[in-house]
PDB file of C-alpha atoms in Angstrom:
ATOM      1  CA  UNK A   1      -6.343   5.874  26.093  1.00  0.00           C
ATOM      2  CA  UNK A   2      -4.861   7.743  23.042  1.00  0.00           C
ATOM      3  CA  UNK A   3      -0.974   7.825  22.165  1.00  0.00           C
ATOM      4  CA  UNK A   4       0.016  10.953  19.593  1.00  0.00           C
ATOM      5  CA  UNK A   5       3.257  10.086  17.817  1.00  0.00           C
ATOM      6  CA  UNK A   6       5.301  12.211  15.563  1.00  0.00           C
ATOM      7  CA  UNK A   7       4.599  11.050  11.792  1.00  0.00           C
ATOM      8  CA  UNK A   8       8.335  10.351   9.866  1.00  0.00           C
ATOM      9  CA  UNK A   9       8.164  13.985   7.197  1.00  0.00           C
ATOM     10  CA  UNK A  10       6.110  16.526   8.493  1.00  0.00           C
ATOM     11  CA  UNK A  11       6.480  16.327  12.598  1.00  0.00           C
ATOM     12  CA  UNK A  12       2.742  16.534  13.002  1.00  0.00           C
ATOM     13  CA  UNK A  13       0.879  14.057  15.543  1.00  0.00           C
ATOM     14  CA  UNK A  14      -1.310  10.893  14.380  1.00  0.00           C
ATOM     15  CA  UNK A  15      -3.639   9.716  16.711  1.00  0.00           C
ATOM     16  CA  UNK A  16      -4.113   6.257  17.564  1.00  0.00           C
ATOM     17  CA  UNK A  17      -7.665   4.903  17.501  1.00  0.00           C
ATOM     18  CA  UNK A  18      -9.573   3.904  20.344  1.00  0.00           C
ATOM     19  CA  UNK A  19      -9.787   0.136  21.129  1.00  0.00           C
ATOM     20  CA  UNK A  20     -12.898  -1.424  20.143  1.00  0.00           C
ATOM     21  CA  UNK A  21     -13.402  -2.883  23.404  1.00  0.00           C
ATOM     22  CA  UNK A  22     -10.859  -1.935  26.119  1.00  0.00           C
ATOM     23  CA  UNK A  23     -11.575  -5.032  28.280  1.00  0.00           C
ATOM     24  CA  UNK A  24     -10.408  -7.476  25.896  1.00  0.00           C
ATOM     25  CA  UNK A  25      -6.670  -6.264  26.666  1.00  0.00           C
ATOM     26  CA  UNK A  26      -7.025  -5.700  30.464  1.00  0.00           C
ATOM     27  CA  UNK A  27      -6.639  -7.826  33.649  1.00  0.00           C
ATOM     28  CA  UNK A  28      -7.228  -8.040  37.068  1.00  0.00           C
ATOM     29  CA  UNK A  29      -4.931  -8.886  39.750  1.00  0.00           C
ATOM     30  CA  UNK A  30      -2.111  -7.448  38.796  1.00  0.00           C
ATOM     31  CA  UNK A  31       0.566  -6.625  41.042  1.00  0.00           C
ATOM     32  CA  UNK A  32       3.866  -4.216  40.746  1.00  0.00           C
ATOM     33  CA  UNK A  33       6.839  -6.582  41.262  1.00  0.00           C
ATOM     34  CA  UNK A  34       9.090  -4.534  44.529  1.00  0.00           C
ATOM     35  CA  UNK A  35      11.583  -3.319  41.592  1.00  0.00           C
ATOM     36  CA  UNK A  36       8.238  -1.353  39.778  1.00  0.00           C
ATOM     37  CA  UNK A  37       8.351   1.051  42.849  1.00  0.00           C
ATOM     38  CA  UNK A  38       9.923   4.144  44.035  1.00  0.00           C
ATOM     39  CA  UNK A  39      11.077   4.726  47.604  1.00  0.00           C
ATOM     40  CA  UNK A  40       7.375   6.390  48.201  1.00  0.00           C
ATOM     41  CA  UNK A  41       5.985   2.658  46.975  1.00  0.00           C
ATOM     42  CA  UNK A  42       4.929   4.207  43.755  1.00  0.00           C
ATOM     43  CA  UNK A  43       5.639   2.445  40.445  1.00  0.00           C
ATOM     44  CA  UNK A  44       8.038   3.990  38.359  1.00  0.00           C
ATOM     45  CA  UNK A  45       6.941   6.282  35.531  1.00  0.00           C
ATOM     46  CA  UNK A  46       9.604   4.037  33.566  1.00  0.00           C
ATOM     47  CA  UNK A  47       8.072   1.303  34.620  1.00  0.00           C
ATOM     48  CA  UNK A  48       4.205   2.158  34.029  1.00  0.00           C
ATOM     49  CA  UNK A  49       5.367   3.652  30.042  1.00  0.00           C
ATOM     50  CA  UNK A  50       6.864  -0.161  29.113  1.00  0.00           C
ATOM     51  CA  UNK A  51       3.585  -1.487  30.991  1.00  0.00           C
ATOM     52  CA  UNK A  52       1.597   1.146  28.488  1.00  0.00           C
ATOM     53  CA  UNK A  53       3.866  -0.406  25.605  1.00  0.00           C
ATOM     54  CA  UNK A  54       3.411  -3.851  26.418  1.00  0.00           C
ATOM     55  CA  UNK A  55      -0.338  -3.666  26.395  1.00  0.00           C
ATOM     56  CA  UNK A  56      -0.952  -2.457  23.248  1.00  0.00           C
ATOM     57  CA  UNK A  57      -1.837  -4.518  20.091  1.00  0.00           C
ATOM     58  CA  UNK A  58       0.510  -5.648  17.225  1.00  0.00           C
ATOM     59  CA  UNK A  59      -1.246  -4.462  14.616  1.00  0.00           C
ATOM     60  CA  UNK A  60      -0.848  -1.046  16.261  1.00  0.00           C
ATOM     61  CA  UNK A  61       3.206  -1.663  17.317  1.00  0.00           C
ATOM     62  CA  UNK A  62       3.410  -2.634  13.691  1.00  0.00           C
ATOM     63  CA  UNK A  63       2.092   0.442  12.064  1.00  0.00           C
ATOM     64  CA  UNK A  64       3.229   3.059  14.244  1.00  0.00           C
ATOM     65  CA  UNK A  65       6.414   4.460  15.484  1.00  0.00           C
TER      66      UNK A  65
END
């Protein structure tokens, strides 16, 4: 997964890296609380972007904005 943000002067895009190994940050079992979901039981595209946010790395929440 690769997140493009604006750098501060010029308004180009900087990619983020890849992880070195995606399964380090990922776990099983997780379930969508009832306040995650839309009326068609689908989790909020709100809700999935701070689940994006919360999943990524310091070092990378610390470098980029």
């Amino acid at each position: 997964m690769r997140f493009l943000f604006p750098e501060e002067n010029n308004g180009s895009l900087k990619k983020i890296a890849k992880l070195e190994d995606p399964a380090e940050y990922s776990k099983l079992g997780l379930v969508p609380r009832r306040a995650d979901l839309d009326m068609n039981q689908h989790v909020n595209n709100v809700t999935y972007i701070g689940w994006v946010l919360e999943s990524m790395p310091q070092e990378i929440i610390d470098t980029h904005e």
